[in-house]
Amino acid sequence: MLQKNMGGSDRAVRFILGCLLVISAAVGALGPWAYLGAMAMITGAIGNCPAYSVFGFTTCKPKQPE
């Protein structure tokens, strides 16, 4: 299982922008490159960004000690 490295707002923004790009490509407002928005949708849905993993970056809130 992939460890989540994206916080809630990061995931939401990626998913929404990805949807907008894909829809824009589907209606012809943008070129076929906009279908790459599907990658943003997928990373937003699963909560893991491969680029974040490579660079050791995370937007998740730190866990509070118990």
Short mmCIF file of N, CA, C and O in Angstrom, two decimals:
data_model
loop_
_atom_site.label_atom_id
_atom_site.label_comp_id
_atom_site.label_asym_id
_atom_site.label_seq_id
_atom_site.Cartn_x
_atom_site.Cartn_y
_atom_site.Cartn_z
N MET A 1 0.84 -1.18 0.00
CA MET A 1 0.00 0.00 0.00
C MET A 1 0.88 1.24 0.00
O MET A 1 1.86 1.33 0.73
N LEU A 2 0.51 2.21 -0.79
CA LEU A 2 1.26 3.46 -0.85
C LEU A 2 0.96 4.31 0.36
O LEU A 2 -0.19 4.43 0.78
N GLN A 3 2.01 4.91 0.91
CA GLN A 3 1.82 5.79 2.05
C GLN A 3 1.36 7.15 1.55
O GLN A 3 1.92 7.69 0.59
N LYS A 4 0.36 7.71 2.17
CA LYS A 4 -0.17 9.01 1.75
C LYS A 4 0.84 10.11 2.08
O LYS A 4 1.43 10.12 3.15
N ASN A 5 1.05 10.99 1.11
CA ASN A 5 1.97 12.11 1.32
C ASN A 5 1.33 13.43 0.90
O ASN A 5 2.02 14.41 0.70
N MET A 6 0.01 13.42 0.76
CA MET A 6 -0.72 14.62 0.35
C MET A 6 -1.82 14.90 1.36
O MET A 6 -2.58 14.01 1.74
N GLY A 7 -1.90 16.16 1.78
CA GLY A 7 -2.94 16.59 2.71
C GLY A 7 -4.27 16.76 2.00
O GLY A 7 -4.36 16.72 0.76
N GLY A 8 -5.31 16.99 2.76
CA GLY A 8 -6.67 17.10 2.22
C GLY A 8 -6.86 18.21 1.21
O GLY A 8 -7.46 18.01 0.15
N SER A 9 -6.35 19.40 1.51
CA SER A 9 -6.55 20.52 0.58
C SER A 9 -5.74 20.31 -0.70
O SER A 9 -6.21 20.64 -1.79
N ASP A 10 -4.55 19.76 -0.59
CA ASP A 10 -3.73 19.45 -1.76
C ASP A 10 -4.45 18.45 -2.66
O ASP A 10 -4.53 18.62 -3.88
N ARG A 11 -5.01 17.42 -2.06
CA ARG A 11 -5.74 16.41 -2.81
C ARG A 11 -6.95 17.01 -3.52
O ARG A 11 -7.22 16.72 -4.69
N ALA A 12 -7.71 17.84 -2.81
CA ALA A 12 -8.92 18.44 -3.37
C ALA A 12 -8.59 19.34 -4.56
O ALA A 12 -9.24 19.27 -5.61
N VAL A 13 -7.57 20.18 -4.39
CA VAL A 13 -7.18 21.09 -5.48
C VAL A 13 -6.74 20.31 -6.70
O VAL A 13 -7.14 20.61 -7.83
N ARG A 14 -5.91 19.29 -6.50
CA ARG A 14 -5.46 18.48 -7.63
C ARG A 14 -6.63 17.81 -8.35
O ARG A 14 -6.67 17.78 -9.57
N PHE A 15 -7.53 17.24 -7.57
CA PHE A 15 -8.65 16.53 -8.18
C PHE A 15 -9.54 17.48 -8.99
O PHE A 15 -9.91 17.19 -10.11
N ILE A 16 -9.85 18.62 -8.41
CA ILE A 16 -10.73 19.59 -9.09
C ILE A 16 -10.07 20.14 -10.35
O ILE A 16 -10.69 20.20 -11.42
N LEU A 17 -8.80 20.55 -10.25
CA LEU A 17 -8.10 21.07 -11.43
C LEU A 17 -7.93 19.99 -12.50
O LEU A 17 -8.05 20.27 -13.69
N GLY A 18 -7.68 18.76 -12.07
CA GLY A 18 -7.58 17.65 -13.02
C GLY A 18 -8.89 17.45 -13.76
O GLY A 18 -8.91 17.26 -14.98
N CYS A 19 -10.01 17.49 -13.02
CA CYS A 19 -11.32 17.36 -13.66
C CYS A 19 -11.56 18.47 -14.67
O CYS A 19 -12.04 18.22 -15.78
N LEU A 20 -11.22 19.69 -14.28
CA LEU A 20 -11.42 20.82 -15.19
C LEU A 20 -10.58 20.67 -16.46
O LEU A 20 -11.05 20.98 -17.57
N LEU A 21 -9.35 20.21 -16.33
CA LEU A 21 -8.50 20.00 -17.51
C LEU A 21 -9.08 18.93 -18.43
O LEU A 21 -9.15 19.11 -19.64
N VAL A 22 -9.49 17.81 -17.85
CA VAL A 22 -10.04 16.72 -18.67
C VAL A 22 -11.33 17.16 -19.36
O VAL A 22 -11.52 16.88 -20.55
N ILE A 23 -12.18 17.85 -18.65
CA ILE A 23 -13.43 18.33 -19.25
C ILE A 23 -13.13 19.33 -20.37
O ILE A 23 -13.73 19.27 -21.45
N SER A 24 -12.18 20.22 -20.14
CA SER A 24 -11.80 21.20 -21.17
C SER A 24 -11.26 20.51 -22.41
O SER A 24 -11.55 20.94 -23.54
N ALA A 25 -10.50 19.45 -22.23
CA ALA A 25 -9.99 18.70 -23.38
C ALA A 25 -11.12 17.98 -24.10
O ALA A 25 -11.16 17.93 -25.34
N ALA A 26 -12.06 17.43 -23.33
CA ALA A 26 -13.16 16.68 -23.93
C ALA A 26 -14.07 17.55 -24.78
O ALA A 26 -14.58 17.11 -25.81
N VAL A 27 -14.27 18.81 -24.37
CA VAL A 27 -15.14 19.69 -25.14
C VAL A 27 -14.38 20.47 -26.21
O VAL A 27 -14.98 21.24 -26.96
N GLY A 28 -13.06 20.30 -26.25
CA GLY A 28 -12.26 20.93 -27.29
C GLY A 28 -11.76 22.33 -26.94
O GLY A 28 -11.19 23.01 -27.79
N ALA A 29 -11.97 22.77 -25.71
CA ALA A 29 -11.50 24.10 -25.31
C ALA A 29 -9.98 24.14 -25.19
O ALA A 29 -9.36 25.17 -25.41
N LEU A 30 -9.38 23.01 -24.84
CA LEU A 30 -7.92 22.90 -24.75
C LEU A 30 -7.49 21.72 -25.62
O LEU A 30 -8.29 20.87 -25.97
N GLY A 31 -6.22 21.67 -25.90
CA GLY A 31 -5.69 20.59 -26.73
C GLY A 31 -5.65 19.26 -26.00
O GLY A 31 -5.96 19.18 -24.81
N PRO A 32 -5.24 18.22 -26.70
CA PRO A 32 -5.20 16.87 -26.12
C PRO A 32 -4.26 16.76 -24.92
O PRO A 32 -4.42 15.87 -24.10
N TRP A 33 -3.29 17.66 -24.81
CA TRP A 33 -2.38 17.62 -23.67
C TRP A 33 -3.14 17.75 -22.35
O TRP A 33 -2.67 17.31 -21.30
N ALA A 34 -4.31 18.37 -22.37
CA ALA A 34 -5.08 18.59 -21.14
C ALA A 34 -5.58 17.29 -20.54
O ALA A 34 -5.97 17.26 -19.37
N TYR A 35 -5.57 16.20 -21.31
CA TYR A 35 -5.94 14.90 -20.74
C TYR A 35 -4.93 14.46 -19.68
O TYR A 35 -5.20 13.54 -18.91
N LEU A 36 -3.79 15.13 -19.61
CA LEU A 36 -2.83 14.84 -18.54
C LEU A 36 -3.42 15.20 -17.17
O LEU A 36 -2.90 14.78 -16.14
N GLY A 37 -4.50 15.94 -17.19
CA GLY A 37 -5.20 16.25 -15.94
C GLY A 37 -5.69 14.98 -15.25
O GLY A 37 -5.92 14.99 -14.04
N ALA A 38 -5.79 13.90 -15.99
CA ALA A 38 -6.20 12.62 -15.39
C ALA A 38 -5.16 12.18 -14.36
O ALA A 38 -5.50 11.57 -13.35
N MET A 39 -3.89 12.50 -14.61
CA MET A 39 -2.85 12.15 -13.64
C MET A 39 -3.06 12.91 -12.33
O MET A 39 -2.89 12.35 -11.24
N ALA A 40 -3.44 14.18 -12.43
CA ALA A 40 -3.72 14.96 -11.23
C ALA A 40 -4.92 14.38 -10.49
O ALA A 40 -4.94 14.33 -9.25
N MET A 41 -5.93 13.96 -11.24
CA MET A 41 -7.12 13.36 -10.62
C MET A 41 -6.74 12.08 -9.87
O MET A 41 -7.20 11.85 -8.75
N ILE A 42 -5.91 11.25 -10.49
CA ILE A 42 -5.53 9.98 -9.87
C ILE A 42 -4.71 10.21 -8.61
O ILE A 42 -4.98 9.61 -7.57
N THR A 43 -3.70 11.10 -8.69
CA THR A 43 -2.88 11.34 -7.50
C THR A 43 -3.72 11.97 -6.39
O THR A 43 -3.51 11.65 -5.21
N GLY A 44 -4.66 12.82 -6.75
CA GLY A 44 -5.55 13.39 -5.74
C GLY A 44 -6.45 12.35 -5.11
O GLY A 44 -6.72 12.39 -3.91
N ALA A 45 -6.91 11.42 -5.90
CA ALA A 45 -7.80 10.38 -5.38
C ALA A 45 -7.09 9.40 -4.46
O ALA A 45 -7.64 8.99 -3.44
N ILE A 46 -5.85 9.03 -4.80
CA ILE A 46 -5.14 8.04 -3.98
C ILE A 46 -4.35 8.67 -2.85
O ILE A 46 -3.95 8.00 -1.90
N GLY A 47 -4.07 9.98 -2.95
CA GLY A 47 -3.37 10.67 -1.87
C GLY A 47 -1.87 10.49 -1.87
O GLY A 47 -1.21 10.74 -0.87
N ASN A 48 -1.32 10.02 -2.99
CA ASN A 48 0.12 9.82 -3.08
C ASN A 48 0.64 10.43 -4.36
O ASN A 48 0.15 10.11 -5.44
N CYS A 49 1.65 11.29 -4.24
CA CYS A 49 2.29 11.90 -5.39
C CYS A 49 3.69 11.31 -5.54
O CYS A 49 4.51 11.44 -4.63
N PRO A 50 3.98 10.64 -6.66
CA PRO A 50 5.31 10.05 -6.84
C PRO A 50 6.44 11.07 -6.75
O PRO A 50 7.49 10.78 -6.20
N ALA A 51 6.22 12.28 -7.26
CA ALA A 51 7.26 13.30 -7.18
C ALA A 51 7.53 13.69 -5.73
O ALA A 51 8.68 13.92 -5.34
N TYR A 52 6.49 13.77 -4.92
CA TYR A 52 6.68 14.07 -3.50
C TYR A 52 7.52 12.97 -2.85
O TYR A 52 8.38 13.24 -2.01
N SER A 53 7.26 11.73 -3.22
CA SER A 53 8.00 10.60 -2.65
C SER A 53 9.48 10.69 -2.99
O SER A 53 10.33 10.45 -2.14
N VAL A 54 9.78 11.02 -4.23
CA VAL A 54 11.18 11.11 -4.67
C VAL A 54 11.94 12.16 -3.87
O VAL A 54 13.08 11.94 -3.46
N PHE A 55 11.31 13.30 -3.64
CA PHE A 55 11.98 14.39 -2.95
C PHE A 55 11.73 14.41 -1.44
O PHE A 55 12.20 15.30 -0.74
N GLY A 56 10.99 13.44 -0.92
CA GLY A 56 10.73 13.35 0.51
C GLY A 56 9.85 14.47 1.04
O GLY A 56 9.97 14.89 2.19
N PHE A 57 8.94 14.94 0.21
CA PHE A 57 8.06 16.06 0.55
C PHE A 57 6.70 15.53 0.95
O PHE A 57 6.25 14.50 0.44
N THR A 58 6.02 16.20 1.86
CA THR A 58 4.66 15.81 2.23
C THR A 58 3.85 17.05 2.58
O THR A 58 4.41 18.04 3.05
N THR A 59 2.56 17.00 2.30
CA THR A 59 1.68 18.09 2.69
C THR A 59 0.69 17.62 3.75
O THR A 59 -0.25 18.33 4.09
N CYS A 60 0.91 16.43 4.28
CA CYS A 60 0.08 15.90 5.37
C CYS A 60 0.40 16.65 6.66
O CYS A 60 1.52 17.08 6.88
N LYS A 61 -0.62 16.77 7.50
CA LYS A 61 -0.40 17.37 8.80
C LYS A 61 0.45 16.42 9.65
O LYS A 61 0.27 15.21 9.58
N PRO A 62 1.36 16.98 10.45
CA PRO A 62 2.16 16.11 11.33
C PRO A 62 1.26 15.41 12.34
O PRO A 62 0.28 15.99 12.81
N LYS A 63 1.60 14.17 12.66
CA LYS A 63 0.83 13.43 13.64
C LYS A 63 1.10 13.98 15.02
O LYS A 63 2.25 14.28 15.38
N GLN A 64 0.04 14.14 15.80
CA GLN A 64 0.15 14.66 17.16
C GLN A 64 0.59 13.55 18.09
O GLN A 64 0.05 12.44 18.03
N PRO A 65 1.57 13.81 18.97
CA PRO A 65 1.96 12.78 19.93
C PRO A 65 0.81 12.52 20.91
O PRO A 65 0.08 13.42 21.28
N GLU A 66 0.69 11.28 21.30
CA GLU A 66 -0.40 10.90 22.22
C GLU A 66 0.02 10.99 23.65
O GLU A 66 1.07 10.90 24.06
#
